[in-house]
mmCIF file of C-alpha atoms and ligand atoms in Angstrom:
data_model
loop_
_atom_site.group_PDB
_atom_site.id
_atom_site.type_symbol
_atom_site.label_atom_id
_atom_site.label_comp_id
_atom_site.label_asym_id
_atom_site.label_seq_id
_atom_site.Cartn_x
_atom_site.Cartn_y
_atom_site.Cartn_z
ATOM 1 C CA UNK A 72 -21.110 12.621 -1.326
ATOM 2 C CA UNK A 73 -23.054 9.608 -2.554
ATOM 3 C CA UNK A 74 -25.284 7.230 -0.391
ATOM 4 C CA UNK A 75 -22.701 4.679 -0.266
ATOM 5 C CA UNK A 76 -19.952 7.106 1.080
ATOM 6 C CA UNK A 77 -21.845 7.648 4.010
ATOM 7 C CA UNK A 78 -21.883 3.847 4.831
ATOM 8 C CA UNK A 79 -18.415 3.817 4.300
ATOM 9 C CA UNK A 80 -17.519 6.671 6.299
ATOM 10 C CA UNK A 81 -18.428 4.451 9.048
ATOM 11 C CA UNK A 82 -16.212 2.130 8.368
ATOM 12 C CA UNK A 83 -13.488 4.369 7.743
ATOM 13 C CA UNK A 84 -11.712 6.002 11.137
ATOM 14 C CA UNK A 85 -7.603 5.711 10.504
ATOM 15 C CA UNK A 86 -5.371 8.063 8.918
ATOM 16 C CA UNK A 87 -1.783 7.645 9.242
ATOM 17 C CA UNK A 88 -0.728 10.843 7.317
ATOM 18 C CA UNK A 89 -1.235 14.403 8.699
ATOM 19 C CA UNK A 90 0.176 17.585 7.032
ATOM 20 C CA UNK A 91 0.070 20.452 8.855
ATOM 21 C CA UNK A 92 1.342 23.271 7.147
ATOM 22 C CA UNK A 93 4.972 22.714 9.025
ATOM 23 C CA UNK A 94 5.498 19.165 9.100
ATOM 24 C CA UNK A 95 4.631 15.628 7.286
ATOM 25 C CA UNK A 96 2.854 13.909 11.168
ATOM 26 C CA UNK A 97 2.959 10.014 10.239
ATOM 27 C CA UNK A 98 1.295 7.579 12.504
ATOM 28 C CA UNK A 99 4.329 5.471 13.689
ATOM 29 C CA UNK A 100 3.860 1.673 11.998
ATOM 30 C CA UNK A 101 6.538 0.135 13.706
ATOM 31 C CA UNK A 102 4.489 0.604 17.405
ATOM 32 C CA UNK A 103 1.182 0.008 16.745
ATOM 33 C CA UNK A 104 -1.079 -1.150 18.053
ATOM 34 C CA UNK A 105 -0.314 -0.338 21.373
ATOM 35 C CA UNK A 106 1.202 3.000 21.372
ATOM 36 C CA UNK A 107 -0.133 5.571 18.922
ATOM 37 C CA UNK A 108 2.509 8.020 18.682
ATOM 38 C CA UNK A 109 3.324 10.298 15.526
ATOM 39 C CA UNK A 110 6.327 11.089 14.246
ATOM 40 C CA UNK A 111 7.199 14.650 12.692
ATOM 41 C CA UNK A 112 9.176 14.474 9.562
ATOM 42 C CA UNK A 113 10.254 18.326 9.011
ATOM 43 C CA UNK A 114 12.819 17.583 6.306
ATOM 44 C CA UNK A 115 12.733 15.316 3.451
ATOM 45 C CA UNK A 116 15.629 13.580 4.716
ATOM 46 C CA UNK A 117 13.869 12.453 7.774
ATOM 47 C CA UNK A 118 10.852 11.466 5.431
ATOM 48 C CA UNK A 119 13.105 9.862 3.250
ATOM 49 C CA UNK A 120 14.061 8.021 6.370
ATOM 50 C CA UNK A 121 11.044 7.277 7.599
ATOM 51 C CA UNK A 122 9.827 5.506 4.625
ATOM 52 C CA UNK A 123 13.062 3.482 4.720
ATOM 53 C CA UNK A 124 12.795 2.860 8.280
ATOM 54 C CA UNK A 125 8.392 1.631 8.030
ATOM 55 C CA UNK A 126 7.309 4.207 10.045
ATOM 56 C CA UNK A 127 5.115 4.874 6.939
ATOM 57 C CA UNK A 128 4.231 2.279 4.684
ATOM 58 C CA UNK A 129 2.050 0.339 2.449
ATOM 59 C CA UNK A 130 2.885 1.343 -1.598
ATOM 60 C CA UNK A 131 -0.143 4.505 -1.907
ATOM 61 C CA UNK A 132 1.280 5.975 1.612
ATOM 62 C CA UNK A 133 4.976 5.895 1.059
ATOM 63 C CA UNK A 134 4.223 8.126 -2.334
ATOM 64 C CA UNK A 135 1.799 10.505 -0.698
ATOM 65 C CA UNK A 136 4.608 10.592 2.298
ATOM 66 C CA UNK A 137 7.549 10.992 -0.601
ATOM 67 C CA UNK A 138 5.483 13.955 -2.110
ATOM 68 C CA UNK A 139 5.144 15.514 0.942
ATOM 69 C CA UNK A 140 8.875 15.363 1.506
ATOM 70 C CA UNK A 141 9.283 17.251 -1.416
ATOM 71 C CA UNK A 142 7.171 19.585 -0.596
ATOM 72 C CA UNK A 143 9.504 20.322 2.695
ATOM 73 C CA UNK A 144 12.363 20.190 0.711
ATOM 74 C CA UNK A 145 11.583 23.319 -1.066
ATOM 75 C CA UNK A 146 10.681 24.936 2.102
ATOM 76 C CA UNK A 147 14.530 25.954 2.153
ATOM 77 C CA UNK A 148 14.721 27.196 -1.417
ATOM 78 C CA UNK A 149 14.661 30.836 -2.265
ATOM 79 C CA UNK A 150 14.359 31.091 -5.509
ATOM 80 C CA UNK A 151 11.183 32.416 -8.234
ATOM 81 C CA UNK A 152 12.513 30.264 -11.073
ATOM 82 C CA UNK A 153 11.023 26.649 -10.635
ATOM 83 C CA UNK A 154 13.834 25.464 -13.099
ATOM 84 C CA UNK A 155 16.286 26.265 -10.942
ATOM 85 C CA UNK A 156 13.711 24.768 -7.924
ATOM 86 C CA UNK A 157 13.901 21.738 -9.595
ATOM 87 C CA UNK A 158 17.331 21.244 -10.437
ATOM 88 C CA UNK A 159 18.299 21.690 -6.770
ATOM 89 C CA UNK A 160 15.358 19.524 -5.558
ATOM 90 C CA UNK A 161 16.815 16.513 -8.135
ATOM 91 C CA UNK A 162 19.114 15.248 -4.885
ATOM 92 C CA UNK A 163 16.184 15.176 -2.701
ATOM 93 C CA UNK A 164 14.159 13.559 -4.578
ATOM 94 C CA UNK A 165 16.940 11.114 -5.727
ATOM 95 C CA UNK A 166 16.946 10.351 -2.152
ATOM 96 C CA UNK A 167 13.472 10.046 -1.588
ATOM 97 C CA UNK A 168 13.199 7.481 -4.714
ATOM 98 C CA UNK A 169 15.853 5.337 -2.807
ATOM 99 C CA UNK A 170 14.269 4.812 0.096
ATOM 100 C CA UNK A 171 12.027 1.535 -0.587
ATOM 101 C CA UNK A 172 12.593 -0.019 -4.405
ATOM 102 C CA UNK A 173 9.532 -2.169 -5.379
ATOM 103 C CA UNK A 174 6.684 -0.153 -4.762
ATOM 104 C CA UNK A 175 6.123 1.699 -8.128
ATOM 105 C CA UNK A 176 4.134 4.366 -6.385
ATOM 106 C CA UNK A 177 7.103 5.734 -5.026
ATOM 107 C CA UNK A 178 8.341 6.979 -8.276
ATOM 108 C CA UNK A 179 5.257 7.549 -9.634
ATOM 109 C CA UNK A 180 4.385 10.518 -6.850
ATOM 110 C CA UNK A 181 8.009 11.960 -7.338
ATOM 111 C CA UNK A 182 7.594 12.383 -11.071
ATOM 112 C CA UNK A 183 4.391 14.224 -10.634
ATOM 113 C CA UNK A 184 5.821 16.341 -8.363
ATOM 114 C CA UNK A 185 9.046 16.576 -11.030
ATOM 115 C CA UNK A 186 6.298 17.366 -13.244
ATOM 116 C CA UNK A 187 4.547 20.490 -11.677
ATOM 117 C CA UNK A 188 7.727 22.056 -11.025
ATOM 118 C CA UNK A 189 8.567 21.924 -15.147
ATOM 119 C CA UNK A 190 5.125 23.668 -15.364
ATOM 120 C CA UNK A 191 5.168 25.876 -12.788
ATOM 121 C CA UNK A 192 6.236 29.337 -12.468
ATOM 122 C CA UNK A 193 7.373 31.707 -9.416
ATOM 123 C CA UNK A 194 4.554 29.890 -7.108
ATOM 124 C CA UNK A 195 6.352 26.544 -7.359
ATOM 125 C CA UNK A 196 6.256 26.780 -3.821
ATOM 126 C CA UNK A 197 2.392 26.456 -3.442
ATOM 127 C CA UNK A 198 2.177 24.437 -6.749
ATOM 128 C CA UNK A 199 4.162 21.522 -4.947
ATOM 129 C CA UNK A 200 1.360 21.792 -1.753
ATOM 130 C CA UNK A 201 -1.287 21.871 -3.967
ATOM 131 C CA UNK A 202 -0.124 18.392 -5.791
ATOM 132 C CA UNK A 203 1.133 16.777 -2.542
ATOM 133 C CA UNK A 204 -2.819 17.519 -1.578
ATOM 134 C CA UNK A 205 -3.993 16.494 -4.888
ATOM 135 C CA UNK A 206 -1.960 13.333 -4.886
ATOM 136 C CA UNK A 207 -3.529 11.965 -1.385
ATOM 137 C CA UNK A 208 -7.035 13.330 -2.125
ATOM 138 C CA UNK A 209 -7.169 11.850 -5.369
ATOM 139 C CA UNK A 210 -6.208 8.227 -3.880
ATOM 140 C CA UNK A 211 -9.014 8.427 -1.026
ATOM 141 C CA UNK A 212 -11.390 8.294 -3.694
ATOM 142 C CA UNK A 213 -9.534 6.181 -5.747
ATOM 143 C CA UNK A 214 -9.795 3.666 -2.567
ATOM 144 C CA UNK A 215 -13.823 3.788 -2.369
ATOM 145 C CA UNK A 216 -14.230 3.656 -6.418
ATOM 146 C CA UNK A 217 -12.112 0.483 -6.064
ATOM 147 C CA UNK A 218 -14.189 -0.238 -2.704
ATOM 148 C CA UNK A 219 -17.170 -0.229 -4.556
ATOM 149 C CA UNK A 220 -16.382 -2.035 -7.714
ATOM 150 C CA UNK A 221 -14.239 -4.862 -6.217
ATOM 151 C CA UNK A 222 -17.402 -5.885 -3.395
ATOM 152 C CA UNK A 223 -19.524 -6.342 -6.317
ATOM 153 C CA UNK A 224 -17.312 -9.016 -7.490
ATOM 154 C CA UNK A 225 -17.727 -10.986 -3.919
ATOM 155 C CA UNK A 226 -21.216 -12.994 -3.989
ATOM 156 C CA UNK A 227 -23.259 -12.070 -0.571
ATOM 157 C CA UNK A 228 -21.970 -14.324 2.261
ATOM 158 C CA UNK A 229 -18.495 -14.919 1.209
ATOM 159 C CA UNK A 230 -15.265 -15.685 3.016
ATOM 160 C CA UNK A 231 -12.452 -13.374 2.374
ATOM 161 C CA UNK A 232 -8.572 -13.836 3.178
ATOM 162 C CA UNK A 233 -6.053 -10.962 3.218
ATOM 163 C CA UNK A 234 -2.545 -10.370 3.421
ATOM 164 C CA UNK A 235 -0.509 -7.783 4.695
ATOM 165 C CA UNK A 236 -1.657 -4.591 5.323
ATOM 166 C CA UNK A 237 -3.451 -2.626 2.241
ATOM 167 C CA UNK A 238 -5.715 -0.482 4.335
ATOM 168 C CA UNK A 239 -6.128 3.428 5.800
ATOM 169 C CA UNK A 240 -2.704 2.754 7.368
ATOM 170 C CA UNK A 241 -1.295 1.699 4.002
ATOM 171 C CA UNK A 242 -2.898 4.523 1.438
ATOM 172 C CA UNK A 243 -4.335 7.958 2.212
ATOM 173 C CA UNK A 244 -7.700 6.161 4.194
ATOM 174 C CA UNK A 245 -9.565 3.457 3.103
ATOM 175 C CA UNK A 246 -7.348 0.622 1.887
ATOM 176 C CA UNK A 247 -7.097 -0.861 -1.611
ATOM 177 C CA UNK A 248 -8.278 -4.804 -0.734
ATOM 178 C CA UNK A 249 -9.359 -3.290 2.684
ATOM 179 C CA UNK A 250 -11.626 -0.940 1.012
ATOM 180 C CA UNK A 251 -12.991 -3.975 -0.581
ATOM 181 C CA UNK A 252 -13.093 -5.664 2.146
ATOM 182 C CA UNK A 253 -14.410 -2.318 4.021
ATOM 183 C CA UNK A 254 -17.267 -1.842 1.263
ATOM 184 C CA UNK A 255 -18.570 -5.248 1.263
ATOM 185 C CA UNK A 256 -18.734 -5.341 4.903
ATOM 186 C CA UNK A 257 -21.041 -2.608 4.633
ATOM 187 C CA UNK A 258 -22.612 -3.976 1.726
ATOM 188 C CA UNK A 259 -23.170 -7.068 3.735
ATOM 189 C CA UNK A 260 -21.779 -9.104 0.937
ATOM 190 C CA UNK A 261 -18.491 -10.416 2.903
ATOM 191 C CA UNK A 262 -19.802 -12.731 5.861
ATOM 192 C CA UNK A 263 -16.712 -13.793 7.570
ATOM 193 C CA UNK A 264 -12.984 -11.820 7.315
ATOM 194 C CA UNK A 265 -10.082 -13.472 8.043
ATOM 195 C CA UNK A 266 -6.351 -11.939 8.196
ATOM 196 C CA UNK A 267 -2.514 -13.385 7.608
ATOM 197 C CA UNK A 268 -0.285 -12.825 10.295
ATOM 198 C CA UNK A 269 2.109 -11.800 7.752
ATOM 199 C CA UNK A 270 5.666 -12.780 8.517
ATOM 200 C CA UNK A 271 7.695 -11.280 9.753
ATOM 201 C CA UNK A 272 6.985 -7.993 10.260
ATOM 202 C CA UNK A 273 3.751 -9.055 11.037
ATOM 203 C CA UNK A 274 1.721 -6.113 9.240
ATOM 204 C CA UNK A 275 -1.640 -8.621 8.814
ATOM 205 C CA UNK A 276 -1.022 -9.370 12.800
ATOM 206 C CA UNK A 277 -0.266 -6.178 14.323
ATOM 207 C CA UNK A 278 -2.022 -3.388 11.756
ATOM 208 C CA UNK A 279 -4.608 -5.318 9.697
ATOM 209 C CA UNK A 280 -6.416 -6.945 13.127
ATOM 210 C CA UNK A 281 -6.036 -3.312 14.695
ATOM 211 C CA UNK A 282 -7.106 -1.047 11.826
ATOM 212 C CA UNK A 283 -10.358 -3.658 11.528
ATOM 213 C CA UNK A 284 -11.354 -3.330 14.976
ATOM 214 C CA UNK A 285 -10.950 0.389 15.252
ATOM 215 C CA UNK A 286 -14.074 0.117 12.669
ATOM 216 C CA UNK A 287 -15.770 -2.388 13.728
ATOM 217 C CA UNK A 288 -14.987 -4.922 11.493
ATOM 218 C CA UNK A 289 -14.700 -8.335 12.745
ATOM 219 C CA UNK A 290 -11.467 -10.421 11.676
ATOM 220 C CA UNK A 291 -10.133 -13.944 12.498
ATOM 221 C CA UNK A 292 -6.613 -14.149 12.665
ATOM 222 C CA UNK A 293 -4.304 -16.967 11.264
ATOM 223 C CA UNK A 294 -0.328 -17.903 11.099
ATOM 224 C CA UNK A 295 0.382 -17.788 6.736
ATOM 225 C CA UNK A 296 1.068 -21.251 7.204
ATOM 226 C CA UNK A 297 -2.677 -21.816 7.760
ATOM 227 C CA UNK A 298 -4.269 -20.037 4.526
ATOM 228 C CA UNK A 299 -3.958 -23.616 2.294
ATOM 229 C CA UNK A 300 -5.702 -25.321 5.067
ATOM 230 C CA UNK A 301 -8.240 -22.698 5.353
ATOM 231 C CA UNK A 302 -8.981 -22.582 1.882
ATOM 232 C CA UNK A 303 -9.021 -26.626 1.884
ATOM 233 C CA UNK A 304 -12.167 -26.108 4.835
ATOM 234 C CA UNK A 305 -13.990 -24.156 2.562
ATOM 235 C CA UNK A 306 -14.016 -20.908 4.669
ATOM 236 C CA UNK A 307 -13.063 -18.461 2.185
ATOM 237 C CA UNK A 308 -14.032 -17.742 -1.456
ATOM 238 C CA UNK A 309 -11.812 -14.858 -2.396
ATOM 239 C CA UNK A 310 -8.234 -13.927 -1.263
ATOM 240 C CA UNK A 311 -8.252 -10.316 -1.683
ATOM 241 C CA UNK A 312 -5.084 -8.626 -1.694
ATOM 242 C CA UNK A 313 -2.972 -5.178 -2.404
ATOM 243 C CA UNK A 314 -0.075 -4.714 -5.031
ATOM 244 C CA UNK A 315 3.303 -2.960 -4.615
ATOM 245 C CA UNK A 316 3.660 -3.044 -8.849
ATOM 246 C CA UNK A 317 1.441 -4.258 -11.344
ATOM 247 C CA UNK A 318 3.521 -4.679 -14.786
ATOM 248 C CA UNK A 319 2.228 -4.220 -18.245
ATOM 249 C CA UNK A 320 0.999 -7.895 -18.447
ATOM 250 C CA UNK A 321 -1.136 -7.738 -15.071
ATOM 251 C CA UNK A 322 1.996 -10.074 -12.954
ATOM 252 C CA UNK A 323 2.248 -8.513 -9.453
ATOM 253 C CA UNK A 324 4.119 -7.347 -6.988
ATOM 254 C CA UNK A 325 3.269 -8.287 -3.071
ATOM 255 C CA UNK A 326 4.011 -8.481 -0.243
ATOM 256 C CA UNK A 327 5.786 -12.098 0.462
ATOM 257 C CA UNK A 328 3.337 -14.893 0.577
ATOM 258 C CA UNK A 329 1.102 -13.560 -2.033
ATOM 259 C CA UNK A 330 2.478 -16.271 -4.763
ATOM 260 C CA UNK A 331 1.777 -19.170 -2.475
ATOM 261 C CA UNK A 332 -1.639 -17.553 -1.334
ATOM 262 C CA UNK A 333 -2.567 -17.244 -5.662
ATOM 263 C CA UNK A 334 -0.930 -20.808 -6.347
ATOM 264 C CA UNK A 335 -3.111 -22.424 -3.274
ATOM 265 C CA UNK A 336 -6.511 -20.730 -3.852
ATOM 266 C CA UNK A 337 -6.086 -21.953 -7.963
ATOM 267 C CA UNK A 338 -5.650 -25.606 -6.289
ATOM 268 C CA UNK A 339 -9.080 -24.795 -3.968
ATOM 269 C CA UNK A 340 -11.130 -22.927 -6.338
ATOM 270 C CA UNK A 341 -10.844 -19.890 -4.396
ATOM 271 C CA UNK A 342 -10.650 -16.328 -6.813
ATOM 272 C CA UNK A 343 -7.539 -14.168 -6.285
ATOM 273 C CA UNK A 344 -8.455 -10.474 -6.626
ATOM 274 C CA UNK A 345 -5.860 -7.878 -6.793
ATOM 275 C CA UNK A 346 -7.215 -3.979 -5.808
ATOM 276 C CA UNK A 347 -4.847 -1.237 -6.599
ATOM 277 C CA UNK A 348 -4.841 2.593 -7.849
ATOM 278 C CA UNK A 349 -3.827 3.169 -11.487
ATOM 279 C CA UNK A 350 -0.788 4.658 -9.566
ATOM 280 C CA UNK A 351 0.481 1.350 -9.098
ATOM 281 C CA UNK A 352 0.200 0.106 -12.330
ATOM 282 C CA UNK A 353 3.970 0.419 -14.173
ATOM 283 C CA UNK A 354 3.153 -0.315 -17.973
ATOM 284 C CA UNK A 355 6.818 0.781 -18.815
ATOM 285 C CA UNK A 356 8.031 -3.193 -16.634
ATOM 286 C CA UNK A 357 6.796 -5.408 -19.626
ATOM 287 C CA UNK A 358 6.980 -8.727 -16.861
ATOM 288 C CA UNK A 359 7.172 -9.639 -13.246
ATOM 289 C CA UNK A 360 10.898 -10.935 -13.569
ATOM 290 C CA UNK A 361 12.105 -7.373 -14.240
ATOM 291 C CA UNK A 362 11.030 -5.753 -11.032
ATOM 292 C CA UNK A 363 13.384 -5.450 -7.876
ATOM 293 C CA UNK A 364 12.771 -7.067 -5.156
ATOM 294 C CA UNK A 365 13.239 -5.411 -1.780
ATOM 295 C CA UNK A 366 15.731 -7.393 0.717
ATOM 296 C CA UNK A 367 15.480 -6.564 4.080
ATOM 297 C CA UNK A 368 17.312 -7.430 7.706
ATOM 298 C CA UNK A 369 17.703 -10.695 7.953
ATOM 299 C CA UNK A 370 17.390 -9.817 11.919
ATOM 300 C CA UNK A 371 13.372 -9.467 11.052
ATOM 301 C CA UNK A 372 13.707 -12.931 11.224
ATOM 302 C CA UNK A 373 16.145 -14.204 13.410
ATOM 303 C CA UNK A 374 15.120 -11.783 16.591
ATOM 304 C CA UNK A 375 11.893 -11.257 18.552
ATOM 305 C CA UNK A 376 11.380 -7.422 19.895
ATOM 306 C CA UNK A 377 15.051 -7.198 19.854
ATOM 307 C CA UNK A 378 16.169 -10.724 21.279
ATOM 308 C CA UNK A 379 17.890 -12.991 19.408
ATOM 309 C CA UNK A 380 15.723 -16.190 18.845
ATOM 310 C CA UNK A 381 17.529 -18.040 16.458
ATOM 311 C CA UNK A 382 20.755 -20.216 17.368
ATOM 312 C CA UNK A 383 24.213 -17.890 16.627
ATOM 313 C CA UNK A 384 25.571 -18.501 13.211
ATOM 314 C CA UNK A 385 22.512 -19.478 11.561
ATOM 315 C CA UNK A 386 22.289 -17.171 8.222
ATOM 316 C CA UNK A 387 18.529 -16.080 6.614
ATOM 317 C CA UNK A 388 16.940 -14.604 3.456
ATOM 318 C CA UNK A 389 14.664 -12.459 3.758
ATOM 319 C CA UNK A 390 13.229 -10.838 0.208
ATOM 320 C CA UNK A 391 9.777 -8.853 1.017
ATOM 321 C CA UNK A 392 8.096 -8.636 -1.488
ATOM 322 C CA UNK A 393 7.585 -11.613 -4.388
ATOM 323 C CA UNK A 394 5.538 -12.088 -7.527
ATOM 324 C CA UNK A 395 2.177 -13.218 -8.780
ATOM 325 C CA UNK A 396 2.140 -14.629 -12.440
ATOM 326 C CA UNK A 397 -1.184 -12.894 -14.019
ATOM 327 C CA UNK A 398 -2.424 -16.894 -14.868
ATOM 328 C CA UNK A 399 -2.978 -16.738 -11.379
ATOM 329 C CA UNK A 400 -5.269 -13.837 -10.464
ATOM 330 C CA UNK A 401 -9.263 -13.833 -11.148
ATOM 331 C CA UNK A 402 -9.773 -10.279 -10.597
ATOM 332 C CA UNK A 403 -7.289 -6.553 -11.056
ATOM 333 C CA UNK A 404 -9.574 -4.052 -9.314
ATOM 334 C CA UNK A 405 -8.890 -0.246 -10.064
ATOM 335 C CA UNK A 406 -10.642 3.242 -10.021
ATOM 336 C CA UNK A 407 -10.019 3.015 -13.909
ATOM 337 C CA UNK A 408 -12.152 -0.250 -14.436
ATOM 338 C CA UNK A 409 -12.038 -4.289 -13.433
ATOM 339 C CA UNK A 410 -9.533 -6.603 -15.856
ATOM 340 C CA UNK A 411 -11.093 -9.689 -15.467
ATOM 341 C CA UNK A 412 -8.220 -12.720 -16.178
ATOM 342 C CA UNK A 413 -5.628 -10.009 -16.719
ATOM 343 C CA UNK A 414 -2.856 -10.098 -19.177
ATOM 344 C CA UNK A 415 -0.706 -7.846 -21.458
ATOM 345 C CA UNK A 416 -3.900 -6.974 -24.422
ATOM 346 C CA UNK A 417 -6.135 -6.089 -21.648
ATOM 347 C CA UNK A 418 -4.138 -4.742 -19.717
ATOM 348 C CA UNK A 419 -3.430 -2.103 -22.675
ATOM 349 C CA UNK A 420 -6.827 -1.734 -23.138
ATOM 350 C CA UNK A 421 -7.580 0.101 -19.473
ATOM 351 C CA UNK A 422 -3.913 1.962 -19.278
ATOM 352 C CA UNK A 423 -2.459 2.372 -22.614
ATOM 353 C CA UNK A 424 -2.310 6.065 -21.707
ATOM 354 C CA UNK A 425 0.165 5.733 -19.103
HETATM 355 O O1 LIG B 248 6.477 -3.723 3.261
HETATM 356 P P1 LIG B 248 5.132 -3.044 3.217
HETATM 357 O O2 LIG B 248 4.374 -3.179 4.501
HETATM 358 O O3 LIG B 248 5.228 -1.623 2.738
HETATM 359 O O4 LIG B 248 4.336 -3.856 2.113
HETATM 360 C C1 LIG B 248 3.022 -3.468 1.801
HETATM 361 C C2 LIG B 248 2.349 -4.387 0.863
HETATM 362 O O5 LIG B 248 2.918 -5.289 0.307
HETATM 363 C C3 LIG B 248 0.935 -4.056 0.545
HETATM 364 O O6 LIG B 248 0.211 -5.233 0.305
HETATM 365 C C4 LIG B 248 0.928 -3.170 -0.716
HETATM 366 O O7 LIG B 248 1.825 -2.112 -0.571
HETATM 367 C C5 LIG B 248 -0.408 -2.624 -0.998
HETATM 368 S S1 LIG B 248 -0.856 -1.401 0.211
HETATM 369 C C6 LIG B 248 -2.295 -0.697 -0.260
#
């Protein structure tokens, strides 16, 4: 453990993710922050469902959760020949893959799993464990390489803005722009933090402000609707958010409101970093136009806590997820290196590999 880990460990308390030998223990997203309460998947189905339902979320989590779930799945499977393992596991893991569609890291977890079973022999069994473990261990550290490199970037007394949630809820502890946020707190580079409610499942309002203050961070609220005027006041210098899919030519995947955040802090002068793991980097999606975009209930939006707020009749859209051109982001932070004004020769250069 380095110098700097030890800072970090104390600003680093949440973990929604607990195996524990018999079941995948996920802190329940959809209560917080006022009930902590964990739900036990014990099947891949109800992990499946779980991811589908955002009990666990946040693109790193759901693929450390999916892995997981196939780890249960061939809790049921008697069998020594991990061929066999893995052709009856395909349905499972189809599943699994269909729960949430724009977060790459789904898929990517699922075809490492895929992966150890075609190597594996008659321990397939603990060979899946060991991977699962692998897969979340490996994206801790991912999150405070990524901590570390992306603070540098943030001159000492900056503003920051984020959006969403991207921290130890969202990944296996941490955070992707969290941990940035997270490191340069401790650096005492970042002077002021401020948070998007983010509509409508308010992830920035009910996670983000919680996960903060469980570590002592200090974070001002606002409605999304504010972040132009902020910028406009000169209270922030970066906007420092997460990815759900970064494609071959840096354009990314966010959560909703990320476009408008890039396109407004390009007006301001404000940089736009983007921190995620290699895992979330898809070179195989050439451009941002390709990728799906998740649609949810339009009843996130037209009910409060279960009460219909919105006149009867009146129809809404509600994609979650939208995408930010690459001419629009400053900074790609990942444990692999910084691309600096991404785009599709640089991006080769870090991840032509995968
Ligand atoms: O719908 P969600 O809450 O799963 O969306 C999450 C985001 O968009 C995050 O910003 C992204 O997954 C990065 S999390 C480290």
């Amino acid at each position: 453990m380095t110098e700097a880990d030890f800072v970090y460990d104390r600003y680093d308390h949440v973990r929604p993710i607990r195996w524990t030998g018999e079941a995948l223990e996920l802190l329940d997203q959809r209560v917080l922050p006022f009930t902590l309460v964990h739900e036990a998947c014990r099947s891949s189905e109800e992990v499946a469902d779980a991811i589908r339902a955002l009990v666990v979320r946040g693109a790193p989590a759901i693929g450390i959760a999916a892995a997981w779930g196939v780890v249960l799945a061939g809790r049921g499977l008697e069998t020594n020949d991990s061929a066999e393992a893995l052709r009856r596991l395909e349905p499972a893991i189809q599943r699994l893959h269909a729960a949430r569609p724009t977060a790459v890291n789904l898929a990517w977890a699922l075809a490492r799993m895929r992966g150890v079973l075609a190597r594996s022999g008659a321990d397939w069994c603990e060979a899946l464990e060991r991977e699962a473990r692998a897969i979340e261990t490996e994206d801790l550290a991912a999150n405070r390489a990524m901590g570390r490199a992306g603070a540098a970037l943030i001159e000492p007394g900056s503003g920051v803005l984020t959006h969403c949630n991207t921290g130890s809820l969202a990944t296996a502890g941490f955070g992707t722009a969290l941990g940035v946020i997270r490191a340069g707190v401790a650096e005492q580079r970042i002077g002021r933090v401020f948070a998007t409610e983010t509509r409508p499942w308010n992830q920035g309002a009910r996670l983000t402000a919680w996960e903060l203050s469980q570590d002592g961070i200090d974070a001002t609220l606002i409605v999304d609707s504010a972040a132009a005027h902020l910028m406009k006041t000169g209270q922030v210098q970066w906007i420092v958010v997460g990815a759900d899919r970064i494609c071959a030519n840096g354009d990314t995947a966010n959560k909703i409101g990320t476009y408008q955040l890039a396109i407004a802090a390009r007006h301001h002068g404000v940089k736009f970093m983007v921190v995620a793991p290699s895992s979330t980097v898809d070179m195989a999606t050439a451009a941002g136009d390709a990728i799906e975009i998740e649609q949810r209930d339009p009843a996130e939006l037209l009910a409060f806590r279960g009460k219909r707020v919105v006149a009867e009749g009146v129809r809404a859209w509600n994609p979650v997820f939208d995408v930010t051109p690459h001419a629009l982001i400053d900074a790609i932070v990942t444990e692999k290196g910084v691309v600096l004004q991404p785009g599709a020769d640089k991006m080769r250069a870090l991840f032509a590999a995968q």
